[in-house]
Amino acid sequence: MNISGALKRQDAATHGDLKSKAPGRYPATVRVVHWLTVLAVAAAYALVQFGGEHAQTGVAPAPLQWHFLAGLVVLVLLAVRLPALAMARIPPIQPTPGRLTGSVARVTHLALYAFLLAQPVLGILQVNLAGDAVTLPGGWSLPALVHADHAWHERIGELHEELGEIFYWVIGLHVAAALWHHLVVRDNTLRRML
């Protein structure tokens, strides 16, 4: 899997170097996984608001179990998305944006992928460090990755929460940029993912 190659091809597409034979949209797999990821992230954020705390039994309340499941879905979708993106022919943005726009887009995408990986992993670690299993709807649970450690549970929990708040802003920047490209610049940035 060559993510750096995919980002270079995405950069080349951003700057119009792949004009001939380039598709107008991302491949269907990339598009479907992108929108499923949007739904899973939105569900994770919504469900955590109603999740509460683990009960004394160590079993999470139902909304928190669904939050955990949404986070796992994000990880699975990321595992599908990155190889699909690495193998994809990246459609160029037309008309070609400037270098600064391409650089900001590249950094934002890297941040999005980092958050999509880090947040679910930190969430799993937070639960495990509390001495609990990640329980899912239907009574399923994941084996613990680490042993209980109260001090690390607190640190990882704070990091998970802080990154979750920063992730809001990165997502907002991504959405605002897509809308700006579509409504103001009137290029095909958003249409490539539809």
CSV table of C-alpha atoms in Angstrom, one decimal:
chain,number,residue,atom,x,y,z
A,1,MET,CA,0.0,0.0,0.0
A,2,ASN,CA,1.6,3.2,-1.1
A,3,ILE,CA,-0.3,6.1,0.5
A,4,SER,CA,2.5,8.6,-0.3
A,5,GLY,CA,2.1,7.6,-4.0
A,6,ALA,CA,-1.6,8.2,-3.8
A,7,LEU,CA,-1.1,11.6,-2.2
A,8,LYS,CA,1.4,12.5,-4.9
A,9,ARG,CA,-1.1,11.4,-7.5
A,10,GLN,CA,-3.8,13.4,-5.7
A,11,ASP,CA,-1.4,16.4,-5.7
A,12,ALA,CA,-0.7,15.9,-9.4
A,13,ALA,CA,-4.5,15.7,-10.0
A,14,THR,CA,-4.9,18.9,-8.0
A,15,HIS,CA,-2.4,20.7,-10.2
A,16,GLY,CA,-3.8,19.3,-13.5
A,17,ASP,CA,-0.9,17.0,-14.4
A,18,LEU,CA,-3.2,14.0,-15.1
A,19,LYS,CA,-5.5,15.6,-17.6
A,20,SER,CA,-5.6,12.9,-20.2
A,21,LYS,CA,-7.7,9.8,-19.6
A,22,ALA,CA,-8.4,10.9,-16.0
A,23,PRO,CA,-11.8,9.9,-14.6
A,24,GLY,CA,-14.2,12.7,-13.6
A,25,ARG,CA,-15.0,11.1,-10.2
A,26,TYR,CA,-13.2,8.9,-7.7
A,27,PRO,CA,-13.8,5.2,-8.1
A,28,ALA,CA,-17.1,3.9,-6.6
A,29,THR,CA,-15.3,2.1,-3.8
A,30,VAL,CA,-13.6,5.3,-2.6
A,31,ARG,CA,-16.8,7.3,-2.9
A,32,VAL,CA,-18.9,4.8,-1.0
A,33,VAL,CA,-16.4,4.3,1.7
A,34,HIS,CA,-16.0,8.1,2.1
A,35,TRP,CA,-19.7,8.7,2.6
A,36,LEU,CA,-20.0,5.6,4.9
A,37,THR,CA,-17.1,7.1,7.0
A,38,VAL,CA,-19.0,10.4,7.2
A,39,LEU,CA,-22.0,8.5,8.6
A,40,ALA,CA,-19.9,6.5,11.0
A,41,VAL,CA,-18.1,9.6,12.4
A,42,ALA,CA,-21.4,11.5,12.7
A,43,ALA,CA,-22.9,8.5,14.6
A,44,ALA,CA,-19.9,8.2,16.9
A,45,TYR,CA,-20.1,11.9,17.8
A,46,ALA,CA,-23.9,11.8,18.3
A,47,LEU,CA,-23.9,8.5,20.3
A,48,VAL,CA,-21.1,9.6,22.7
A,49,GLN,CA,-23.4,12.5,23.9
A,50,PHE,CA,-25.8,9.9,25.2
A,51,GLY,CA,-23.3,7.2,26.3
A,52,GLY,CA,-22.8,7.9,30.0
A,53,GLU,CA,-20.3,5.9,31.9
A,54,HIS,CA,-19.5,2.2,32.2
A,55,ALA,CA,-21.7,0.5,34.8
A,56,GLN,CA,-20.1,-1.2,37.9
A,57,THR,CA,-20.4,-4.4,35.9
A,58,GLY,CA,-18.0,-3.1,33.3
A,59,VAL,CA,-20.6,-3.3,30.6
A,60,ALA,CA,-21.2,0.0,28.7
A,61,PRO,CA,-24.7,1.4,28.3
A,62,ALA,CA,-26.3,0.8,24.9
A,63,PRO,CA,-25.5,4.2,23.4
A,64,LEU,CA,-21.9,3.8,24.3
A,65,GLN,CA,-21.8,0.3,22.8
A,66,TRP,CA,-23.1,1.8,19.6
A,67,HIS,CA,-20.4,4.5,19.8
A,68,PHE,CA,-17.8,1.8,20.1
A,69,LEU,CA,-19.2,0.1,17.1
A,70,ALA,CA,-19.2,3.3,15.1
A,71,GLY,CA,-15.6,3.8,16.0
A,72,LEU,CA,-14.7,0.2,14.8
A,73,VAL,CA,-16.6,0.8,11.6
A,74,VAL,CA,-14.4,3.9,11.0
A,75,LEU,CA,-11.3,1.7,11.4
A,76,VAL,CA,-12.6,-1.0,9.1
A,77,LEU,CA,-13.6,1.6,6.5
A,78,LEU,CA,-10.1,3.3,6.8
A,79,ALA,CA,-8.5,-0.1,6.2
A,80,VAL,CA,-10.6,-0.4,3.0
A,81,ARG,CA,-10.2,3.2,1.9
A,82,LEU,CA,-6.4,3.6,2.1
A,83,PRO,CA,-5.6,0.7,-0.3
A,84,ALA,CA,-8.5,1.7,-2.6
A,85,LEU,CA,-7.2,5.3,-2.7
A,86,ALA,CA,-3.6,4.0,-3.2
A,87,MET,CA,-4.8,2.1,-6.3
A,88,ALA,CA,-7.2,4.7,-7.6
A,89,ARG,CA,-6.8,7.0,-10.6
A,90,ILE,CA,-7.3,10.3,-8.9
A,91,PRO,CA,-9.5,12.6,-10.9
A,92,PRO,CA,-8.0,16.1,-11.5
A,93,ILE,CA,-9.6,19.2,-10.1
A,94,GLN,CA,-10.7,21.4,-13.0
A,95,PRO,CA,-10.0,24.2,-13.3
A,96,THR,CA,-6.7,23.7,-11.7
A,97,PRO,CA,-6.3,25.4,-8.3
A,98,GLY,CA,-3.1,27.1,-7.1
A,99,ARG,CA,-0.2,25.5,-5.2
A,100,LEU,CA,-1.3,26.9,-1.9
A,101,THR,CA,-4.7,25.4,-2.2
A,102,GLY,CA,-3.2,22.0,-3.1
A,103,SER,CA,-0.8,22.2,-0.1
A,104,VAL,CA,-3.7,23.1,2.3
A,105,ALA,CA,-5.8,20.2,0.9
A,106,ARG,CA,-3.0,17.7,1.3
A,107,VAL,CA,-2.3,18.7,4.9
A,108,THR,CA,-6.0,18.6,5.7
A,109,HIS,CA,-6.4,15.2,4.2
A,110,LEU,CA,-3.4,13.8,6.1
A,111,ALA,CA,-4.9,15.2,9.3
A,112,LEU,CA,-8.3,13.6,8.5
A,113,TYR,CA,-6.7,10.2,8.0
A,114,ALA,CA,-4.6,10.6,11.2
A,115,PHE,CA,-7.8,11.4,13.2
A,116,LEU,CA,-9.7,8.5,11.6
A,117,LEU,CA,-7.0,6.1,12.8
A,118,ALA,CA,-6.1,7.7,16.1
A,119,GLN,CA,-9.6,8.4,17.6
A,120,PRO,CA,-10.9,4.8,17.4
A,121,VAL,CA,-7.5,3.4,18.6
A,122,LEU,CA,-7.4,5.8,21.5
A,123,GLY,CA,-11.0,5.0,22.4
A,124,ILE,CA,-10.3,1.3,22.6
A,125,LEU,CA,-7.2,1.9,24.7
A,126,GLN,CA,-9.2,4.2,27.0
A,127,VAL,CA,-11.7,1.5,27.7
A,128,ASN,CA,-9.1,-1.2,28.1
A,129,LEU,CA,-7.0,0.9,30.5
A,130,ALA,CA,-10.0,1.4,32.7
A,131,GLY,CA,-10.0,-2.4,33.1
A,132,ASP,CA,-13.1,-2.9,30.8
A,133,ALA,CA,-13.7,-4.7,27.6
A,134,VAL,CA,-15.0,-2.8,24.5
A,135,THR,CA,-18.6,-4.2,24.6
A,136,LEU,CA,-20.6,-4.0,21.4
A,137,PRO,CA,-24.4,-4.3,20.7
A,138,GLY,CA,-25.5,-7.9,20.9
A,139,GLY,CA,-23.2,-8.8,23.7
A,140,TRP,CA,-20.0,-9.0,21.7
A,141,SER,CA,-16.8,-7.7,23.2
A,142,LEU,CA,-13.3,-7.2,22.0
A,143,PRO,CA,-10.4,-8.7,23.8
A,144,ALA,CA,-8.4,-6.2,25.8
A,145,LEU,CA,-5.3,-4.9,24.0
A,146,VAL,CA,-3.7,-3.6,27.3
A,147,HIS,CA,-4.0,-4.2,31.0
A,148,ALA,CA,-5.8,-1.8,33.3
A,149,ASP,CA,-3.8,1.3,34.4
A,150,HIS,CA,-5.8,4.1,36.0
A,151,ALA,CA,-3.2,6.8,35.4
A,152,TRP,CA,-2.9,6.0,31.7
A,153,HIS,CA,-6.7,5.6,31.4
A,154,GLU,CA,-7.1,9.2,32.5
A,155,ARG,CA,-4.3,10.5,30.1
A,156,ILE,CA,-5.6,8.6,27.1
A,157,GLY,CA,-9.2,9.6,28.0
A,158,GLU,CA,-8.2,13.3,28.0
A,159,LEU,CA,-6.3,12.9,24.8
A,160,HIS,CA,-9.2,11.1,23.1
A,161,GLU,CA,-11.6,13.9,24.2
A,162,GLU,CA,-9.2,16.8,23.2
A,163,LEU,CA,-8.5,15.2,19.8
A,164,GLY,CA,-12.2,14.7,19.3
A,165,GLU,CA,-12.8,18.4,19.7
A,166,ILE,CA,-9.9,19.3,17.3
A,167,PHE,CA,-11.3,16.8,14.9
A,168,TYR,CA,-14.6,18.8,14.8
A,169,TRP,CA,-12.5,21.8,13.4
A,170,VAL,CA,-10.7,19.7,10.9
A,171,ILE,CA,-13.9,18.2,9.7
A,172,GLY,CA,-15.4,21.7,9.5
A,173,LEU,CA,-12.5,22.9,7.5
A,174,HIS,CA,-12.9,20.0,5.1
A,175,VAL,CA,-16.6,20.6,4.6
A,176,ALA,CA,-16.2,24.4,4.3
A,177,ALA,CA,-13.4,23.9,1.7
A,178,ALA,CA,-15.6,21.5,-0.3
A,179,LEU,CA,-18.5,23.9,-0.3
A,180,TRP,CA,-16.2,26.8,-1.2
A,181,HIS,CA,-14.9,24.9,-4.1
A,182,HIS,CA,-18.4,24.0,-5.2
A,183,LEU,CA,-20.3,27.2,-4.7
A,184,VAL,CA,-17.6,29.9,-5.0
A,185,VAL,CA,-14.8,28.6,-7.2
A,186,ARG,CA,-17.2,26.3,-9.1
A,187,ASP,CA,-14.6,23.6,-9.8
A,188,ASN,CA,-15.3,19.9,-9.7
A,189,THR,CA,-13.7,19.2,-6.3
A,190,LEU,CA,-17.0,18.1,-4.6
A,191,ARG,CA,-18.5,16.5,-7.7
A,192,ARG,CA,-15.5,14.1,-7.8
A,193,MET,CA,-16.8,12.5,-4.6
A,194,LEU,CA,-20.5,12.4,-5.6
